[in-house]
XYZ file of C-alpha atoms in Angstrom:
219
model
C -2.184 -15.570 -24.766
C 0.559 -13.051 -23.993
C 4.326 -13.279 -24.402
C 6.042 -13.879 -21.075
C 9.492 -12.459 -20.258
C 11.742 -14.331 -17.803
C 14.677 -12.208 -16.593
C 17.073 -14.564 -14.809
C 18.980 -11.680 -13.190
C 15.992 -10.791 -11.029
C 16.984 -13.460 -8.508
C 20.393 -13.907 -6.883
C 22.328 -16.924 -8.138
C 25.714 -17.849 -9.618
C 24.142 -16.823 -12.935
C 24.766 -13.196 -11.946
C 28.504 -13.901 -11.597
C 28.669 -15.156 -15.188
C 26.719 -12.120 -16.398
C 29.126 -9.789 -14.589
C 32.129 -11.442 -16.234
C 30.497 -11.358 -19.673
C 30.067 -7.580 -19.374
C 33.456 -6.837 -17.755
C 35.975 -5.318 -20.201
C 38.829 -6.699 -18.094
C 37.523 -10.262 -18.421
C 36.461 -9.900 -22.053
C 40.120 -9.903 -23.141
C 40.071 -13.666 -22.486
C 38.012 -14.901 -25.448
C 38.026 -18.479 -24.172
C 36.471 -17.424 -20.878
C 33.982 -15.178 -22.710
C 32.829 -18.132 -24.830
C 32.644 -20.385 -21.779
C 30.536 -17.835 -19.892
C 28.103 -17.594 -22.812
C 27.981 -21.384 -22.727
C 27.254 -21.352 -18.986
C 24.380 -18.908 -19.550
C 22.991 -21.306 -22.140
C 23.279 -24.218 -19.725
C 21.396 -22.398 -16.972
C 18.697 -21.250 -19.387
C 18.384 -24.792 -20.707
C 17.796 -26.029 -17.166
C 15.131 -23.382 -16.548
C 13.398 -24.080 -19.865
C 13.485 -27.815 -19.142
C 11.046 -27.196 -16.285
C 8.410 -26.070 -18.809
C 8.584 -29.162 -21.042
C 6.333 -32.211 -20.993
C 7.592 -35.393 -19.332
C 6.590 -39.029 -19.405
C 7.300 -41.949 -17.087
C 9.586 -44.669 -18.393
C 10.890 -47.824 -16.702
C 14.686 -47.845 -16.478
C 16.517 -51.043 -15.554
C 19.272 -50.667 -12.974
C 21.753 -53.401 -11.893
C 19.378 -54.215 -9.008
C 15.898 -53.680 -10.418
C 13.656 -51.268 -12.308
C 13.085 -47.592 -11.559
C 10.190 -45.517 -12.892
C 11.872 -42.346 -14.206
C 10.525 -39.165 -15.739
C 12.094 -38.241 -19.078
C 11.420 -35.484 -21.602
C 8.560 -36.578 -23.829
C 9.813 -34.730 -26.923
C 13.196 -33.072 -27.326
C 13.208 -29.392 -28.345
C 14.890 -28.127 -31.498
C 17.808 -25.789 -30.775
C 18.064 -22.897 -33.240
C 20.780 -20.263 -33.284
C 21.777 -17.201 -35.275
C 25.332 -17.381 -36.634
C 28.029 -16.586 -35.552
C 27.645 -14.984 -32.133
C 25.020 -17.492 -31.076
C 27.299 -20.535 -31.293
C 28.674 -20.546 -27.699
C 25.204 -19.907 -26.267
C 23.837 -22.673 -28.482
C 26.527 -25.050 -27.230
C 25.372 -24.434 -23.662
C 21.861 -25.506 -24.616
C 23.227 -28.517 -26.495
C 25.228 -29.601 -23.427
C 21.908 -30.120 -21.625
C 19.594 -31.047 -24.500
C 22.185 -33.385 -25.979
C 19.645 -35.350 -28.029
C 18.044 -32.299 -29.603
C 17.876 -31.534 -33.315
C 19.587 -28.328 -34.391
C 18.869 -25.378 -36.678
C 21.295 -22.699 -37.889
C 20.372 -19.342 -39.412
C 22.639 -16.571 -40.691
C 21.351 -13.049 -40.055
C 23.502 -9.952 -40.221
C 23.239 -6.185 -40.464
C 23.934 -4.268 -43.664
C 24.599 -0.581 -42.963
C 24.106 1.886 -45.799
C 26.501 4.771 -46.561
C 27.973 4.721 -43.039
C 24.762 6.066 -41.539
C 22.756 4.609 -38.683
C 20.102 2.932 -40.833
C 20.555 -0.740 -41.650
C 18.796 -3.768 -43.074
C 19.000 -7.292 -41.695
C 19.846 -9.963 -44.264
C 19.045 -13.674 -43.830
C 20.800 -15.861 -46.392
C 21.350 -19.328 -44.887
C 19.128 -21.863 -43.146
C 19.910 -25.443 -42.145
C 17.016 -27.011 -40.261
C 15.005 -30.164 -39.679
C 11.217 -30.182 -39.909
C 9.831 -27.876 -37.200
C 6.108 -28.479 -37.502
C 4.512 -28.660 -34.052
C 7.855 -28.892 -32.237
C 9.202 -26.837 -29.341
C 11.903 -24.525 -30.699
C 14.498 -22.625 -28.648
C 15.838 -19.731 -30.760
C 18.947 -18.180 -29.209
C 21.164 -15.179 -29.913
C 23.270 -13.327 -27.311
C 21.922 -9.842 -28.043
C 18.310 -8.772 -28.573
C 18.847 -5.149 -29.630
C 16.197 -3.952 -32.087
C 14.696 -7.446 -32.329
C 14.826 -7.391 -36.137
C 17.331 -10.246 -36.488
C 15.374 -12.462 -34.116
C 12.065 -11.842 -35.880
C 13.538 -12.380 -39.350
C 15.249 -15.568 -38.163
C 11.918 -16.835 -36.859
C 10.226 -16.044 -40.171
C 12.965 -17.991 -41.949
C 12.287 -20.982 -39.675
C 8.675 -21.028 -40.859
C 9.952 -22.423 -44.165
C 10.468 -25.673 -42.212
C 7.105 -25.636 -40.419
C 5.310 -23.792 -37.650
C 6.664 -24.570 -34.156
C 4.220 -25.695 -31.491
C 5.946 -23.410 -28.996
C 8.763 -20.890 -29.328
C 11.324 -19.932 -26.682
C 13.502 -16.889 -27.442
C 16.747 -16.992 -25.436
C 19.151 -14.073 -25.200
C 21.920 -12.949 -22.855
C 21.051 -9.231 -22.909
C 17.881 -7.661 -24.284
C 16.896 -4.045 -24.772
C 13.495 -2.739 -23.794
C 12.920 -1.867 -27.456
C 13.925 -5.350 -28.610
C 11.526 -7.026 -26.208
C 8.754 -4.717 -27.361
C 9.448 -5.547 -31.025
C 9.438 -9.297 -30.340
C 6.161 -9.010 -28.465
C 4.644 -7.205 -31.462
C 5.956 -9.599 -34.110
C 6.258 -13.065 -32.583
C 3.329 -15.465 -32.113
C 1.233 -15.304 -28.961
C 2.513 -17.686 -26.312
C 6.193 -17.154 -27.155
C 8.405 -17.184 -24.066
C 11.389 -14.825 -23.790
C 14.357 -15.773 -21.585
C 17.044 -13.178 -20.921
C 19.969 -12.621 -18.592
C 19.350 -8.885 -18.313
C 17.228 -6.067 -19.729
C 19.011 -2.806 -20.609
C 17.200 0.449 -21.244
C 19.114 2.122 -24.081
C 20.221 1.664 -27.681
C 22.870 3.766 -29.434
C 21.982 5.512 -32.742
C 23.505 2.458 -34.474
C 21.274 0.160 -32.381
C 23.821 -1.322 -30.003
C 22.653 -2.053 -26.458
C 23.852 0.235 -23.632
C 25.500 -0.702 -21.334
C 25.333 -4.101 -23.050
C 28.617 -5.926 -23.532
C 29.952 -4.879 -26.936
C 30.039 -7.120 -30.010
C 29.485 -10.679 -28.798
C 30.675 -12.255 -32.051
C 33.946 -10.316 -32.079
C 34.585 -10.990 -28.393
C 34.021 -14.706 -28.908
C 35.802 -15.227 -32.221
C 37.842 -12.121 -33.069
C 37.159 -9.030 -35.138
C 35.844 -9.247 -38.706
C 36.070 -7.129 -41.828
């Protein structure tokens, strides 16, 4: 079973408007709007992913009778990489409002101001994941190292039955790395695929530093 990539920018929709604003340096000065646009991307991705889930029929009583409705059979677990992933995660949570949640910290450590870096994972808060559908989100899939290490950290809480990787912008290299290091059957959802990485592994044209744009610069 192969890893499928769903690029939501390949079809015209209002999604493309949000992606344009997320990238636009003139709009990025409004951090509240930047966070809200990441949230909107998460909401749209949540809707698209919801089409792939299993449903069951359930009788629902109305004021005038009973309606047979289809509801999600098992809620997914929403996992995000701190801190940049929080607005995107909130978009998913707005739609999967009964989902359990997982939080992972993963960050780059650059050595001696050169281009090489390691990715450190030091925090995990998660329910049991065994056999569950997990949506792992982070705005940027650059090298793919953070996403893969975050997934490996999740395995401490069990092996998911299915994994969705959700990102706003992915690089070709990042997608390739995920395909090589994630389990067969993983589904990748992205808002755009960019071709280049800088020597320090930032996506070009990308959007900049999503965490700083959402929450302010850090030291």
